[in-house]
mmCIF file of C-alpha atoms in Angstrom:
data_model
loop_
_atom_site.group_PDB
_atom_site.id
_atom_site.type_symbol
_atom_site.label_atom_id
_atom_site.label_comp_id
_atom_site.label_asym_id
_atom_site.label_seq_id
_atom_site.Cartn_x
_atom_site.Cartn_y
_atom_site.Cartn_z
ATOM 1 C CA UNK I 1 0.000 0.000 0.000
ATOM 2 C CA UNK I 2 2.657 2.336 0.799
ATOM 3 C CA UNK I 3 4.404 1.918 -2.548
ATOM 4 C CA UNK I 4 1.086 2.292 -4.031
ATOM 5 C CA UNK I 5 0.617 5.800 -2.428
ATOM 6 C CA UNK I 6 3.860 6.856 -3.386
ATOM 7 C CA UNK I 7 2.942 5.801 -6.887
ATOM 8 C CA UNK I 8 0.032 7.941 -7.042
ATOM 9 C CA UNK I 9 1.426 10.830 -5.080
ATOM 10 C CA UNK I 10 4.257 10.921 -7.733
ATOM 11 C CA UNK I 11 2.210 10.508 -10.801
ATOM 12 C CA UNK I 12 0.798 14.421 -11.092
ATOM 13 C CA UNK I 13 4.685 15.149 -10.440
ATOM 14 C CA UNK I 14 5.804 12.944 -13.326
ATOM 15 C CA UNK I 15 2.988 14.474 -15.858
ATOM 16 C CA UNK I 16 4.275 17.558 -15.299
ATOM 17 C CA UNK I 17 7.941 17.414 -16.112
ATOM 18 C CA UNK I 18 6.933 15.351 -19.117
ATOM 19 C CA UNK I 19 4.787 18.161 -20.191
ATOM 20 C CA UNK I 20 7.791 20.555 -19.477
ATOM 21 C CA UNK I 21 10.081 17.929 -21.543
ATOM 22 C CA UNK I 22 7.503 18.009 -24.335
ATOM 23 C CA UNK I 23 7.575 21.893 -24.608
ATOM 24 C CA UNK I 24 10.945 22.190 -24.525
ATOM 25 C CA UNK I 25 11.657 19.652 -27.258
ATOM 26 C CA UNK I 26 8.910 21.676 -29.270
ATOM 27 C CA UNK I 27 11.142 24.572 -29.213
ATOM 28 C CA UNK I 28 14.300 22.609 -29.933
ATOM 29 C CA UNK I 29 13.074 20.880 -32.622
ATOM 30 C CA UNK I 30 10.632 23.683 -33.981
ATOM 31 C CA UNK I 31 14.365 25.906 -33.887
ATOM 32 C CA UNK I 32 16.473 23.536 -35.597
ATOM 33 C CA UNK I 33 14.784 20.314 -36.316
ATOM 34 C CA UNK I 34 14.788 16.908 -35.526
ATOM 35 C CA UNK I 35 18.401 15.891 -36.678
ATOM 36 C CA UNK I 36 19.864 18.604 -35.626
ATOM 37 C CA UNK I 37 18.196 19.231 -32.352
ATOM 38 C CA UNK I 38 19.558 16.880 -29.634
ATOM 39 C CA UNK I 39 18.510 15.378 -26.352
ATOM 40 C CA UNK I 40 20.926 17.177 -24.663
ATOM 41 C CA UNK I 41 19.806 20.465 -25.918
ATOM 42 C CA UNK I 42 16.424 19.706 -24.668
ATOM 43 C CA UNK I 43 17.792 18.380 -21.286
ATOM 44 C CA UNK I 44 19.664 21.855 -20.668
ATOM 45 C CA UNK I 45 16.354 23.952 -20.852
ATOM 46 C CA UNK I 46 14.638 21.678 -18.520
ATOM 47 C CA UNK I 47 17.318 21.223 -16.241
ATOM 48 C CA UNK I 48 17.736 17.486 -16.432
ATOM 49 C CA UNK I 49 20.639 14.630 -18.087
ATOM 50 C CA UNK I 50 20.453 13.395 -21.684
ATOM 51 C CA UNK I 51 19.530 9.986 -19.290
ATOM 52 C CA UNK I 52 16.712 11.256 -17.655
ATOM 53 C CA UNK I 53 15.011 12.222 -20.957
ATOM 54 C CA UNK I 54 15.403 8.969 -22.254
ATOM 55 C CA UNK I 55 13.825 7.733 -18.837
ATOM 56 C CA UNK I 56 10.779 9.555 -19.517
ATOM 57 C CA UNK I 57 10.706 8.787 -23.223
ATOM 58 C CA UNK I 58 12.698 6.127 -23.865
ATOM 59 C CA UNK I 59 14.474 7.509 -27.291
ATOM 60 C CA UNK I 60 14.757 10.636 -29.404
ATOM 61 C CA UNK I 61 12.390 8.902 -31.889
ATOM 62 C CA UNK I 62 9.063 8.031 -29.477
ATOM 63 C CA UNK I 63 9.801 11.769 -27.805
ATOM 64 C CA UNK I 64 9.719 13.161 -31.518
ATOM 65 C CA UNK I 65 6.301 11.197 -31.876
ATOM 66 C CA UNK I 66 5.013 12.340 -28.855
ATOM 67 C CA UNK I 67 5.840 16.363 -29.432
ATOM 68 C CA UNK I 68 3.798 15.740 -32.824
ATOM 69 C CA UNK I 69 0.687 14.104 -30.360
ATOM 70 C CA UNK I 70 1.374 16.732 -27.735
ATOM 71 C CA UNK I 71 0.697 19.428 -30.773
ATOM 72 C CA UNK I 72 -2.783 18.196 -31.923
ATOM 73 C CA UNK I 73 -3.850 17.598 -28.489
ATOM 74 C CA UNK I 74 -3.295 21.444 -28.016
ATOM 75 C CA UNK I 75 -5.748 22.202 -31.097
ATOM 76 C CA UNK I 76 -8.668 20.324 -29.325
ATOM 77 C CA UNK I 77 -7.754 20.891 -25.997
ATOM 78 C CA UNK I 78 -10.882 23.344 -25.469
ATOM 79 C CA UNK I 79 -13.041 21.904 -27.383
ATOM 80 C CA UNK I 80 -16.451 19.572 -26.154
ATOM 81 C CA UNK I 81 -15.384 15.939 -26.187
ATOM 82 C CA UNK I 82 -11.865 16.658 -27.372
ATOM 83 C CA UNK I 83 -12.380 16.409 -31.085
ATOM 84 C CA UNK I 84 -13.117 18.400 -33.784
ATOM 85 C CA UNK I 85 -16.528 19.594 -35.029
ATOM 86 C CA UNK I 86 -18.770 18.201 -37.786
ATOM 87 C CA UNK I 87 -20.073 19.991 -41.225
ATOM 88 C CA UNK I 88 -19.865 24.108 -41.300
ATOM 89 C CA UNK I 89 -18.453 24.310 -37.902
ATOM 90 C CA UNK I 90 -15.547 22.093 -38.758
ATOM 91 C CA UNK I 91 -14.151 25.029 -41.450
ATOM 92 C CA UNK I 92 -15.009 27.486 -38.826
ATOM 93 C CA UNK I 93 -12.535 25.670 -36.429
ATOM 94 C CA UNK I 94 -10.032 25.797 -39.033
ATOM 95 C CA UNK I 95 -10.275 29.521 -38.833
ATOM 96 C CA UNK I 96 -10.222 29.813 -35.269
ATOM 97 C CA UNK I 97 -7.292 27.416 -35.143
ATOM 98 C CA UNK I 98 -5.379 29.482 -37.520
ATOM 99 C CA UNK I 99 -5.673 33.000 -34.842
ATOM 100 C CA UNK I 100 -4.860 30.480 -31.865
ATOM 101 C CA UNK I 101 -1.501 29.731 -34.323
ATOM 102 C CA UNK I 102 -0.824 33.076 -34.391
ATOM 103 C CA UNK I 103 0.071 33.592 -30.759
ATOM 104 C CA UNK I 104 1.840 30.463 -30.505
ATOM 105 C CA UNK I 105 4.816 30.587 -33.117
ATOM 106 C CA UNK I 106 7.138 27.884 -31.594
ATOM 107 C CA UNK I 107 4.487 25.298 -31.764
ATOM 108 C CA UNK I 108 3.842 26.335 -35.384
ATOM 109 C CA UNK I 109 7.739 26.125 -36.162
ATOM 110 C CA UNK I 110 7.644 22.951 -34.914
ATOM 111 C CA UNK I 111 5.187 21.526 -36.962
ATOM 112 C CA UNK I 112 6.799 23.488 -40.226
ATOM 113 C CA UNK I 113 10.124 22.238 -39.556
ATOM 114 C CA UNK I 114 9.230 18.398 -38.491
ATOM 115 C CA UNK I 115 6.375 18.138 -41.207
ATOM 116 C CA UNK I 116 9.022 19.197 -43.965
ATOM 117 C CA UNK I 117 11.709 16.905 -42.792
ATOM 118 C CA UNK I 118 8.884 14.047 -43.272
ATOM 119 C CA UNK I 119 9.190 14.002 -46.533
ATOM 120 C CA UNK I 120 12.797 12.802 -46.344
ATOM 121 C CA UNK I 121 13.742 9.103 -46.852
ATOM 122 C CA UNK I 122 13.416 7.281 -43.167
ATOM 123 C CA UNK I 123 12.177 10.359 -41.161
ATOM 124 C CA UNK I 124 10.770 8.801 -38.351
ATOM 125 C CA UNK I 125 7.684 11.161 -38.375
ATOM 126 C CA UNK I 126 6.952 10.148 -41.726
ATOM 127 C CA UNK I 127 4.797 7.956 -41.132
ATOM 128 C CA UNK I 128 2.916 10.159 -38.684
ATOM 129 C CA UNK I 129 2.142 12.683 -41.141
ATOM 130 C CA UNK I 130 0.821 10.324 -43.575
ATOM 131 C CA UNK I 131 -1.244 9.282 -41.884
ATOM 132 C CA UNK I 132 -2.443 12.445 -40.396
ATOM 133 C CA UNK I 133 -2.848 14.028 -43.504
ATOM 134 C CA UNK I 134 -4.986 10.842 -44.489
ATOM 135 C CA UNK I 135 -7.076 11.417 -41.532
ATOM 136 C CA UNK I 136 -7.532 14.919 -41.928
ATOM 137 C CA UNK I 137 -8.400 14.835 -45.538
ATOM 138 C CA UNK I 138 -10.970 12.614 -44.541
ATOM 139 C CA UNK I 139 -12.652 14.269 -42.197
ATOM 140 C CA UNK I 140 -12.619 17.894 -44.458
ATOM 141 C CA UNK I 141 -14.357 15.552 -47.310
ATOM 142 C CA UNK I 142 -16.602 14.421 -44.752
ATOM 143 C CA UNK I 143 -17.481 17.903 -43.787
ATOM 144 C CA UNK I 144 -17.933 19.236 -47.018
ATOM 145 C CA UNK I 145 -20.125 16.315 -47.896
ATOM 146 C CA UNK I 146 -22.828 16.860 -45.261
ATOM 147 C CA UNK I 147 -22.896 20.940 -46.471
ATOM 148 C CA UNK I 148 -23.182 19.342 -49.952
ATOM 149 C CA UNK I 149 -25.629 17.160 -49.433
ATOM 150 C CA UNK I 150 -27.926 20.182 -48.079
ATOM 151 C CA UNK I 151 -27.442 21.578 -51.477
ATOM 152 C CA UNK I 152 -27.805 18.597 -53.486
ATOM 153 C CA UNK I 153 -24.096 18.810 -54.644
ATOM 154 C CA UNK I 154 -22.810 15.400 -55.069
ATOM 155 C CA UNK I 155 -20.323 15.337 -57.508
ATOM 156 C CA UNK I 156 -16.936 13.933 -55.243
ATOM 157 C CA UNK I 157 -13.961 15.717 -56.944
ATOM 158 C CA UNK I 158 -14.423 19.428 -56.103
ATOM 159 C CA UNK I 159 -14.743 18.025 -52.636
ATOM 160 C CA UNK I 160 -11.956 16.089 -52.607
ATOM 161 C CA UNK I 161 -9.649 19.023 -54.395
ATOM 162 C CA UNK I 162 -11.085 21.488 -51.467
ATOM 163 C CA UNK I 163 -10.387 19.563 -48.595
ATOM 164 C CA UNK I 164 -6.787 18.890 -49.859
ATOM 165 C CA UNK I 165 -6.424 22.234 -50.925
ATOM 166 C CA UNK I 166 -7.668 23.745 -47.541
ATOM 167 C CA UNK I 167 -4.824 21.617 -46.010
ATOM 168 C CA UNK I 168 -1.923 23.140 -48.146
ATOM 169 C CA UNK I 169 -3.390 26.703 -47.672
ATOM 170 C CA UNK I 170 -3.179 26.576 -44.189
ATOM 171 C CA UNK I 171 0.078 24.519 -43.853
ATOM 172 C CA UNK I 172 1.295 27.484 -46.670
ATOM 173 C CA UNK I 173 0.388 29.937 -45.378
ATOM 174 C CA UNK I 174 2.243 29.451 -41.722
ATOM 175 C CA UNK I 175 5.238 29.324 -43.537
ATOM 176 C CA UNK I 176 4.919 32.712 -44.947
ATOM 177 C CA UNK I 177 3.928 34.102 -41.793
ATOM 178 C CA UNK I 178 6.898 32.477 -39.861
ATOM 179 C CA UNK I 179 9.165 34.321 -42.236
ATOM 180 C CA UNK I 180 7.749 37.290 -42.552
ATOM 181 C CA UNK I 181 5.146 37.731 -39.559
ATOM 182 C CA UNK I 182 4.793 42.232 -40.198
ATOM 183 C CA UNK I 183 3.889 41.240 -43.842
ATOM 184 C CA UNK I 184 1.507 38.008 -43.386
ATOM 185 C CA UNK I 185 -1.755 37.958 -40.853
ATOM 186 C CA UNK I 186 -1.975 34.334 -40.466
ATOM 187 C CA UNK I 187 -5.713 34.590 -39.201
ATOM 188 C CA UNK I 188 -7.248 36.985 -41.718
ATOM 189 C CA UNK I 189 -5.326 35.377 -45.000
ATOM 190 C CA UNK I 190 -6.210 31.947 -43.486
ATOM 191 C CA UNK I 191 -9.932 32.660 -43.070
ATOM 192 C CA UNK I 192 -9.867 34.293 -46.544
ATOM 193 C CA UNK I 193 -8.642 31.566 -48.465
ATOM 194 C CA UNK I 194 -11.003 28.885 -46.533
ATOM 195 C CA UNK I 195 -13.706 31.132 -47.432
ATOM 196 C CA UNK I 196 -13.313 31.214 -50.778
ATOM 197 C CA UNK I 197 -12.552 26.897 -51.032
ATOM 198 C CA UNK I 198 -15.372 26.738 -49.419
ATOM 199 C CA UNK I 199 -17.486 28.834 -52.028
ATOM 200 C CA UNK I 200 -15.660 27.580 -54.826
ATOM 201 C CA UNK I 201 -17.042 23.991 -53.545
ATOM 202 C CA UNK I 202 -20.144 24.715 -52.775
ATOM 203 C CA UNK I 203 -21.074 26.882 -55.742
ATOM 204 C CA UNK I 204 -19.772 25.415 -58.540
ATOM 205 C CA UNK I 205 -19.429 26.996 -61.738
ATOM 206 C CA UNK I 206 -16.754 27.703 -64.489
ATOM 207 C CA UNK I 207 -13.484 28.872 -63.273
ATOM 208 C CA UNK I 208 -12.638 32.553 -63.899
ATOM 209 C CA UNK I 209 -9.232 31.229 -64.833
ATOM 210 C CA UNK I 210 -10.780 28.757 -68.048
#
């Protein structure tokens, strides 16, 4: 019983300096990426050895995984049930996710830097980010089809084409605002270009550029 309590008692304790391990590899990683970016670096900010990361984590590759988790979680954090919303609301989110980005740069550098590494051969988030673009793909089609379907739109490839298209604009679009933040409002030009997939989708007619 006694090494139960202390169990417990040390749990809360435990969450906590992972969550301070987790941030800190966010901003090593986010600053100069996952091969670069060392255990040891992220030891030094949270006062702790290259050995005690590795006790919480067990190796640089399952910490990198877990900063990537750690990163979504945030997006949902405040919302009902912990997952994203259904139909109109869903784009909506997207727009409201975009002005939370905005005041959060180092999590948004992370997620530039590791999700363009990805594409390199054997980057161990690679997988990851297949599969969450898979997933989030989905759930934009998804979206668009229930709006759809209250219009009677059913043809499946301007759907498809928006919701991957609402994906690069946003992942785009962070870029330019990480480099040039005075020049770029990541909120306005984010809801702007959702706006207008989102019309282009659900009024379709020829393109102004045929």
């Amino acid at each position: 019983m006694a090494s139960e309590r202390k169990k417990t008692g040390t749990r809360p304790a435990t969450l906590m300096k992972r969550t301070e391990i987790l941030r800190a590899a966010t901003d090593v990683f986010g600053s100069r990426g996952y091969v670069n970016g060392t255990l040891q670096d992220i030891a030094d900010q949270v006062g702790m050895t290259h050995a005690g990361i590795l006790h919480h984590f067990g190796s640089k590759e399952q910490l990198l995984l877990d900063v990537l988790v750690y990163r979504d979680q945030t997006d949902v954090e405040h919302l009902e049930g912990k997952h994203i919303p259904d139909g109109i609301d869903l784009f909506r989110h997207l727009v409201r996710t975009a002005l939370a980005n905005s005041k959060r740069a180092g999590i948004v550098q992370a997620f530039t830097v590791l999700s363009g590494e990805s594409v390199t051969d054997s980057h161990p988030a690679q997988q990851f980010f297949i599969e969450r673009y898979q997933i989030l793909r989905g759930q934009l089609v998804d979206a668009f089809a229930l709006v759809c379907a209250e219009r009677g739109i059913t043809d499946p490839g301007p759907i498809a084409h928006g919701s991957a298209a609402i994906l690069a604009v946003m992942d785009g679009l962070q870029v330019q605002w990480l480099l040039a933040p005075a020049e770029v409002d990541l909120a306005e030009a984010t809801g702007f270009a959702i706006d207008a997939i989102v019309a282009a989708v659900l009024n379709p007619g020829p393109s102004p550029l045929a």
